[in-house]
PDB file of C-alpha atoms in Angstrom:
ATOM      1  CA  MET A 810       0.000   0.000   0.000  1.00 35.00           C
ATOM      2  CA  ALA A 811       1.350   3.404  -0.923  1.00 38.00           C
ATOM      3  CA  VAL A 812       2.075   5.907   1.810  1.00 36.00           C
ATOM      4  CA  THR A 813      -0.566   8.613   2.015  1.00 37.00           C
ATOM      5  CA  PRO A 814       0.669  12.179   1.538  1.00 36.00           C
ATOM      6  CA  ALA A 815      -0.560  13.236   5.001  1.00 34.00           C
ATOM      7  CA  SER A 816       1.740  10.754   6.688  1.00 42.00           C
ATOM      8  CA  ARG A 817       4.897  11.618   4.802  1.00 49.00           C
ATOM      9  CA  VAL A 818       7.972  12.773   6.666  1.00 52.00           C
ATOM     10  CA  PRO A 819       9.384  15.838   4.850  1.00 57.00           C
ATOM     11  CA  ALA A 820      12.293  14.924   2.594  1.00 63.00           C
ATOM     12  CA  THR A 821      14.100  17.977   3.938  1.00 69.00           C
ATOM     13  CA  GLU A 822      14.787  16.096   7.173  1.00 79.00           C
ATOM     14  CA  LEU A 823      16.916  13.534   5.359  1.00 84.00           C
ATOM     15  CA  LEU A 824      18.556  16.164   3.185  1.00 81.00           C
ATOM     16  CA  ASP A 825      19.518  18.007   6.361  1.00 87.00           C
ATOM     17  CA  ILE A 826      21.187  14.829   7.595  1.00 89.00           C
ATOM     18  CA  ALA A 827      23.134  14.695   4.330  1.00 90.00           C
ATOM     19  CA  SER A 828      24.263  18.301   4.754  1.00 92.00           C
ATOM     20  CA  HIS A 829      26.495  17.547   7.731  1.00 93.00           C
ATOM     21  CA  GLY A 830      29.310  16.044   5.681  1.00 95.00           C
ATOM     22  CA  PRO A 831      30.169  14.110   2.517  1.00 97.00           C
ATOM     23  CA  VAL A 832      30.425  10.699   4.206  1.00 98.00           C
ATOM     24  CA  ILE A 833      28.021   8.813   6.462  1.00 98.00           C
ATOM     25  CA  PRO A 834      29.960   6.031   8.179  1.00 98.00           C
ATOM     26  CA  VAL A 835      28.361   2.585   7.919  1.00 98.00           C
ATOM     27  CA  ILE A 836      29.163   1.118  11.311  1.00 98.00           C
ATOM     28  CA  VAL A 837      29.213  -2.537  12.336  1.00 98.00           C
ATOM     29  CA  ILE A 838      29.642  -2.956  16.089  1.00 98.00           C
ATOM     30  CA  ASP A 839      30.430  -6.351  17.594  1.00 98.00           C
ATOM     31  CA  ARG A 840      30.868  -5.193  21.199  1.00 98.00           C
ATOM     32  CA  VAL A 841      28.508  -2.738  22.878  1.00 98.00           C
ATOM     33  CA  PRO A 842      31.309  -1.175  25.012  1.00 98.00           C
ATOM     34  CA  ASP A 843      32.931   0.010  21.768  1.00 98.00           C
ATOM     35  CA  ALA A 844      29.905   2.123  20.826  1.00 98.00           C
ATOM     36  CA  LEU A 845      30.606   5.263  22.850  1.00 98.00           C
ATOM     37  CA  PRO A 846      34.372   5.579  22.272  1.00 98.00           C
ATOM     38  CA  LEU A 847      33.799   4.917  18.567  1.00 98.00           C
ATOM     39  CA  ALA A 848      31.107   7.574  18.320  1.00 98.00           C
ATOM     40  CA  GLU A 849      33.270   9.992  20.311  1.00 98.00           C
ATOM     41  CA  ALA A 850      36.184   9.372  17.925  1.00 98.00           C
ATOM     42  CA  LEU A 851      33.995  10.153  14.920  1.00 98.00           C
ATOM     43  CA  LEU A 852      32.604  13.275  16.574  1.00 98.00           C
ATOM     44  CA  ALA A 853      36.150  14.421  17.340  1.00 98.00           C
ATOM     45  CA  GLY A 854      36.849  14.162  13.621  1.00 98.00           C
ATOM     46  CA  GLY A 855      33.797  16.254  12.764  1.00 98.00           C
ATOM     47  CA  VAL A 856      31.523  13.387  11.671  1.00 98.00           C
ATOM     48  CA  LYS A 857      28.237  13.591  13.574  1.00 97.00           C
ATOM     49  CA  VAL A 858      25.831  11.538  11.409  1.00 97.00           C
ATOM     50  CA  LEU A 859      26.330   7.859  12.228  1.00 98.00           C
ATOM     51  CA  GLU A 860      24.618   4.837  10.686  1.00 98.00           C
ATOM     52  CA  VAL A 861      24.823   1.893  13.091  1.00 98.00           C
ATOM     53  CA  THR A 862      23.730  -1.284  11.342  1.00 98.00           C
ATOM     54  CA  LEU A 863      21.624  -4.116  12.710  1.00 98.00           C
ATOM     55  CA  ARG A 864      24.026  -6.691  11.283  1.00 97.00           C
ATOM     56  CA  THR A 865      25.079  -7.768  14.773  1.00 98.00           C
ATOM     57  CA  ALA A 866      23.309  -8.275  18.093  1.00 98.00           C
ATOM     58  CA  ALA A 867      25.211  -5.275  19.458  1.00 98.00           C
ATOM     59  CA  GLY A 868      23.667  -2.884  16.944  1.00 98.00           C
ATOM     60  CA  LEU A 869      20.495  -1.962  18.799  1.00 98.00           C
ATOM     61  CA  PRO A 870      22.038  -1.477  22.268  1.00 98.00           C
ATOM     62  CA  ALA A 871      24.838   0.511  20.613  1.00 98.00           C
ATOM     63  CA  ILE A 872      22.267   2.876  19.098  1.00 98.00           C
ATOM     64  CA  GLU A 873      20.603   3.247  22.481  1.00 98.00           C
ATOM     65  CA  ALA A 874      23.917   4.020  24.200  1.00 98.00           C
ATOM     66  CA  ILE A 875      24.915   6.651  21.635  1.00 98.00           C
ATOM     67  CA  ALA A 876      21.475   8.270  21.616  1.00 98.00           C
ATOM     68  CA  ARG A 877      21.407   8.444  25.408  1.00 98.00           C
ATOM     69  CA  HIS A 878      24.933   9.618  26.153  1.00 98.00           C
ATOM     70  CA  LEU A 879      25.928  11.568  23.033  1.00 98.00           C
ATOM     71  CA  PRO A 880      22.933  13.697  22.002  1.00 95.00           C
ATOM     72  CA  GLU A 881      25.194  15.783  19.743  1.00 96.00           C
ATOM     73  CA  ALA A 882      25.510  12.754  17.458  1.00 97.00           C
ATOM     74  CA  VAL A 883      22.799  12.101  14.876  1.00 96.00           C
ATOM     75  CA  VAL A 884      22.582   8.343  15.217  1.00 97.00           C
ATOM     76  CA  GLY A 885      20.573   6.322  12.741  1.00 97.00           C
ATOM     77  CA  VAL A 886      19.876   2.663  12.156  1.00 98.00           C
ATOM     78  CA  GLY A 887      21.008   0.692   9.128  1.00 98.00           C
ATOM     79  CA  THR A 888      19.999  -2.683   7.684  1.00 98.00           C
ATOM     80  CA  VAL A 889      16.308  -2.076   8.426  1.00 98.00           C
ATOM     81  CA  LEU A 890      14.510  -5.031   6.837  1.00 98.00           C
ATOM     82  CA  ASP A 891      10.990  -4.804   8.258  1.00 98.00           C
ATOM     83  CA  ALA A 892       8.594  -2.780  10.375  1.00 98.00           C
ATOM     84  CA  ASP A 893       9.795  -4.394  13.601  1.00 98.00           C
ATOM     85  CA  ASP A 894      13.383  -3.318  12.934  1.00 98.00           C
ATOM     86  CA  ALA A 895      12.174   0.250  12.451  1.00 98.00           C
ATOM     87  CA  ARG A 896      10.037   0.178  15.608  1.00 98.00           C
ATOM     88  CA  ARG A 897      12.772  -1.204  17.840  1.00 98.00           C
ATOM     89  CA  ALA A 898      15.347   1.236  16.488  1.00 98.00           C
ATOM     90  CA  SER A 899      13.022   4.192  16.953  1.00 97.00           C
ATOM     91  CA  GLN A 900      12.412   3.154  20.554  1.00 97.00           C
ATOM     92  CA  ALA A 901      16.183   2.913  21.049  1.00 98.00           C
ATOM     93  CA  GLY A 902      16.611   6.517  19.923  1.00 97.00           C
ATOM     94  CA  ALA A 903      17.486   6.250  16.225  1.00 97.00           C
ATOM     95  CA  ARG A 904      16.853   9.531  14.430  1.00 96.00           C
ATOM     96  CA  PHE A 905      16.768   8.103  10.909  1.00 97.00           C
ATOM     97  CA  ALA A 906      16.641   4.703   9.214  1.00 98.00           C
ATOM     98  CA  VAL A 907      18.438   3.179   6.248  1.00 98.00           C
ATOM     99  CA  SER A 908      17.260   0.071   4.399  1.00 98.00           C
ATOM    100  CA  PRO A 909      19.219  -2.029   1.884  1.00 98.00           C
ATOM    101  CA  GLY A 910      16.169  -2.195  -0.396  1.00 98.00           C
ATOM    102  CA  TYR A 911      12.695  -0.708  -0.514  1.00 97.00           C
ATOM    103  CA  THR A 912       9.300  -2.137   0.360  1.00 97.00           C
ATOM    104  CA  ALA A 913       6.092  -0.221   0.954  1.00 97.00           C
ATOM    105  CA  ALA A 914       5.790  -1.966   4.329  1.00 97.00           C
ATOM    106  CA  VAL A 915       9.093  -0.524   5.543  1.00 97.00           C
ATOM    107  CA  GLY A 916       8.231   2.873   4.084  1.00 97.00           C
ATOM    108  CA  SER A 917       4.833   2.938   5.781  1.00 96.00           C
ATOM    109  CA  ALA A 918       6.270   1.805   9.114  1.00 97.00           C
ATOM    110  CA  CYS A 919       8.860   4.573   9.123  1.00 96.00           C
ATOM    111  CA  GLN A 920       6.250   7.142   8.183  1.00 94.00           C
ATOM    112  CA  ARG A 921       4.004   6.042  11.046  1.00 95.00           C
ATOM    113  CA  LEU A 922       6.962   6.333  13.420  1.00 96.00           C
ATOM    114  CA  ASN A 923       7.933   9.730  11.982  1.00 95.00           C
ATOM    115  CA  LEU A 924      11.345   8.165  11.355  1.00 96.00           C
ATOM    116  CA  PRO A 925      13.037   9.570   8.224  1.00 96.00           C
ATOM    117  CA  LEU A 926      13.955   6.721   5.882  1.00 97.00           C
ATOM    118  CA  LEU A 927      16.777   6.503   3.357  1.00 97.00           C
ATOM    119  CA  PRO A 928      15.584   3.578   1.219  1.00 98.00           C
ATOM    120  CA  GLY A 929      17.936   1.423  -0.793  1.00 98.00           C
ATOM    121  CA  VAL A 930      17.413   0.997  -4.538  1.00 98.00           C
ATOM    122  CA  ALA A 931      19.273  -0.812  -7.287  1.00 98.00           C
ATOM    123  CA  THR A 932      16.864  -0.597 -10.254  1.00 98.00           C
ATOM    124  CA  SER A 933      14.680   1.941 -12.030  1.00 98.00           C
ATOM    125  CA  SER A 934      11.555   0.109 -10.881  1.00 98.00           C
ATOM    126  CA  GLU A 935      12.618   0.420  -7.242  1.00 98.00           C
ATOM    127  CA  ILE A 936      13.200   4.149  -7.716  1.00 98.00           C
ATOM    128  CA  MET A 937       9.706   4.511  -9.177  1.00 98.00           C
ATOM    129  CA  ALA A 938       8.178   2.588  -6.257  1.00 97.00           C
ATOM    130  CA  ALA A 939      10.013   4.763  -3.731  1.00 97.00           C
ATOM    131  CA  LEU A 940       9.007   7.946  -5.553  1.00 97.00           C
ATOM    132  CA  ALA A 941       5.371   6.833  -5.570  1.00 97.00           C
ATOM    133  CA  ASP A 942       5.527   6.577  -1.773  1.00 96.00           C
ATOM    134  CA  GLY A 943       7.082   9.986  -1.338  1.00 94.00           C
ATOM    135  CA  PHE A 944      10.810   9.181  -1.133  1.00 96.00           C
ATOM    136  CA  SER A 945      13.153  11.139  -3.402  1.00 96.00           C
ATOM    137  CA  PHE A 946      16.462  10.897  -1.491  1.00 97.00           C
ATOM    138  CA  LEU A 947      17.610   7.318  -1.984  1.00 98.00           C
ATOM    139  CA  LYS A 948      20.529   5.043  -1.232  1.00 98.00           C
ATOM    140  CA  LEU A 949      22.082   3.294  -4.235  1.00 98.00           C
ATOM    141  CA  PHE A 950      23.077  -0.113  -2.891  1.00 98.00           C
ATOM    142  CA  PRO A 951      25.271  -2.023  -3.453  1.00 98.00           C
ATOM    143  CA  ALA A 952      26.676   0.834  -5.509  1.00 98.00           C
ATOM    144  CA  GLU A 953      29.819  -0.668  -7.009  1.00 98.00           C
ATOM    145  CA  ALA A 954      28.209  -4.035  -7.726  1.00 98.00           C
ATOM    146  CA  VAL A 955      25.204  -2.634  -9.618  1.00 98.00           C
ATOM    147  CA  GLY A 956      26.973  -0.134 -11.859  1.00 98.00           C
ATOM    148  CA  GLY A 957      28.080   2.714  -9.609  1.00 98.00           C
ATOM    149  CA  ILE A 958      28.911   5.959 -11.322  1.00 98.00           C
ATOM    150  CA  ALA A 959      27.850   4.789 -14.801  1.00 98.00           C
ATOM    151  CA  LEU A 960      24.427   3.807 -13.497  1.00 98.00           C
ATOM    152  CA  LEU A 961      23.958   7.095 -11.660  1.00 98.00           C
ATOM    153  CA  LYS A 962      24.867   9.028 -14.797  1.00 98.00           C
ATOM    154  CA  SER A 963      22.316   7.051 -16.802  1.00 98.00           C
ATOM    155  CA  TRP A 964      19.619   7.863 -14.236  1.00 98.00           C
ATOM    156  CA  ALA A 965      20.372  11.603 -14.190  1.00 97.00           C
ATOM    157  CA  SER A 966      17.894  12.447 -16.952  1.00 97.00           C
ATOM    158  CA  PRO A 967      14.887  10.190 -16.233  1.00 98.00           C
ATOM    159  CA  PHE A 968      15.189  10.708 -12.468  1.00 98.00           C
ATOM    160  CA  ALA A 969      16.277  14.326 -12.371  1.00 97.00           C
ATOM    161  CA  ARG A 970      14.418  15.028  -9.109  1.00 95.00           C
ATOM    162  CA  VAL A 971      16.056  12.143  -7.244  1.00 97.00           C
ATOM    163  CA  SER A 972      19.205  12.530  -5.161  1.00 97.00           C
ATOM    164  CA  PHE A 973      21.363   9.698  -3.892  1.00 98.00           C
ATOM    165  CA  CYS A 974      23.635   8.438  -1.161  1.00 98.00           C
ATOM    166  CA  PRO A 975      25.603   5.638  -2.872  1.00 98.00           C
ATOM    167  CA  THR A 976      26.810   2.936  -0.482  1.00 98.00           C
ATOM    168  CA  GLY A 977      28.500  -0.426  -0.959  1.00 98.00           C
ATOM    169  CA  GLY A 978      32.067  -0.929  -2.087  1.00 97.00           C
ATOM    170  CA  ILE A 979      32.927   2.779  -1.987  1.00 98.00           C
ATOM    171  CA  THR A 980      36.391   3.632  -0.715  1.00 97.00           C
ATOM    172  CA  GLN A 981      38.296   6.744   0.251  1.00 96.00           C
ATOM    173  CA  ALA A 982      39.830   6.685  -3.246  1.00 97.00           C
ATOM    174  CA  SER A 983      36.569   6.263  -5.178  1.00 97.00           C
ATOM    175  CA  ALA A 984      34.381   8.555  -3.048  1.00 98.00           C
ATOM    176  CA  PRO A 985      35.419  11.801  -4.849  1.00 97.00           C
ATOM    177  CA  HIS A 986      34.232  10.333  -8.159  1.00 97.00           C
ATOM    178  CA  TYR A 987      30.768   9.780  -6.707  1.00 98.00           C
ATOM    179  CA  LEU A 988      30.657  13.100  -4.889  1.00 98.00           C
ATOM    180  CA  ALA A 989      31.448  14.922  -8.142  1.00 97.00           C
ATOM    181  CA  LEU A 990      28.041  13.868  -9.531  1.00 98.00           C
ATOM    182  CA  PRO A 991      25.392  16.575  -9.059  1.00 97.00           C
ATOM    183  CA  GLN A 992      22.711  14.161  -7.814  1.00 97.00           C
ATOM    184  CA  VAL A 993      24.950  12.659  -5.115  1.00 97.00           C
ATOM    185  CA  ARG A 994      24.426  14.378  -1.749  1.00 97.00           C
ATOM    186  CA  CYS A 995      26.787  12.160   0.220  1.00 97.00           C
ATOM    187  CA  VAL A 996      28.185   8.637   0.226  1.00 98.00           C
ATOM    188  CA  GLY A 997      28.091   5.857   2.775  1.00 98.00           C
ATOM    189  CA  GLY A 998      31.256   4.016   3.632  1.00 96.00           C
ATOM    190  CA  SER A 999      32.713   1.584   6.124  1.00 97.00           C
ATOM    191  CA  TRP A1000      36.324   2.738   5.661  1.00 97.00           C
ATOM    192  CA  LEU A1001      35.913   5.370   8.402  1.00 98.00           C
ATOM    193  CA  THR A1002      35.478   2.608  10.978  1.00 98.00           C
ATOM    194  CA  PRO A1003      37.843  -0.264  10.077  1.00 98.00           C
ATOM    195  CA  ALA A1004      37.119  -3.450  12.003  1.00 97.00           C
ATOM    196  CA  ASP A1005      40.761  -3.851  13.041  1.00 98.00           C
ATOM    197  CA  ALA A1006      40.862  -0.307  14.439  1.00 98.00           C
ATOM    198  CA  ILE A1007      37.704  -0.917  16.461  1.00 98.00           C
ATOM    199  CA  ARG A1008      39.041  -4.216  17.817  1.00 98.00           C
ATOM    200  CA  ALA A1009      42.302  -2.527  18.819  1.00 98.00           C
ATOM    201  CA  GLY A1010      40.593   0.523  20.297  1.00 98.00           C
ATOM    202  CA  ASP A1011      42.580   2.706  17.920  1.00 98.00           C
ATOM    203  CA  TRP A1012      40.246   5.670  18.229  1.00 98.00           C
ATOM    204  CA  ALA A1013      42.909   8.139  17.077  1.00 98.00           C
ATOM    205  CA  ARG A1014      43.025   6.379  13.701  1.00 98.00           C
ATOM    206  CA  ILE A1015      39.259   6.629  13.361  1.00 98.00           C
ATOM    207  CA  THR A1016      39.326  10.316  14.252  1.00 98.00           C
ATOM    208  CA  ALA A1017      41.992  10.883  11.593  1.00 98.00           C
ATOM    209  CA  LEU A1018      39.902   9.072   8.967  1.00 98.00           C
ATOM    210  CA  ALA A1019      36.866  11.131   9.957  1.00 98.00           C
ATOM    211  CA  ARG A1020      38.797  14.380   9.605  1.00 98.00           C
ATOM    212  CA  ALA A1021      40.133  13.337   6.198  1.00 97.00           C
ATOM    213  CA  SER A1022      36.623  12.609   4.926  1.00 97.00           C
ATOM    214  CA  HIS A1023      35.661  16.293   4.872  1.00 96.00           C
ATOM    215  CA  ALA A1024      38.064  16.997   2.027  1.00 96.00           C
ATOM    216  CA  LEU A1025      36.642  14.334  -0.263  1.00 96.00           C
ATOM    217  CA  ARG A1026      33.919  16.450  -1.831  1.00 87.00           C
ATOM    218  CA  ASN A1027      36.484  18.951  -3.056  1.00 81.00           C
ATOM    219  CA  ALA A1028      39.159  16.408  -3.851  1.00 75.00           C
ATOM    220  CA  GLY A1029      37.986  15.899  -7.437  1.00 63.00           C
ATOM    221  CA  PRO A1030      37.946  12.664  -9.472  1.00 57.00           C
ATOM    222  CA  GLY A1031      41.646  12.927 -10.213  1.00 48.00           C
ATOM    223  CA  SER A1032      42.709  13.242  -6.602  1.00 43.00           C
ATOM    224  CA  SER A1033      44.762  10.620  -4.870  1.00 38.00           C
ATOM    225  CA  GLU A1034      42.787  11.064  -1.616  1.00 37.00           C
TER     226      GLU A1034
END
């Protein structure tokens, strides 16, 4: 069932989230005690919008810890697969949701919760379904696997009113190529929070990666960043 216009969360809320920086870190947390020092390290590097995925059992309590103790962070939930994921994350304090694909059920659930949703798409049909339900800021996922920059360029004309946050396989080196596209508001990436750095508690390394991410939008496709 399509989302009714009266229930739609304004797209400006998600676009505001995208305005905080060129990269939204895609965070996988295995140990809840890592959540706060990791978020603090990212904040120290000027990255305040954090996507904590539900790929591990620690994801939900990590969101709750960050939301409770670090209100200056804009913590969201990733890997939202159904309405229950959205409900539990909203109760934990998530301020936005990200899904790997799009279904009307997930869209409707997020609208009912007043939880801004960044829906994942990989095809033109999925874009049309998301647009029909009121979503025009979308996540291209998995970006590199489905065509990446070439696909986004081919969509520029038929979907001129759609903007994107490509995620999946994007690196520090490839991010400037995506960010150079006019319809790309930001990118999602896991390179800001390397698993080995989290395991080692190397928060200084994560802060350095966060700081470096701010230059990516201006780095240009030919940069070695």
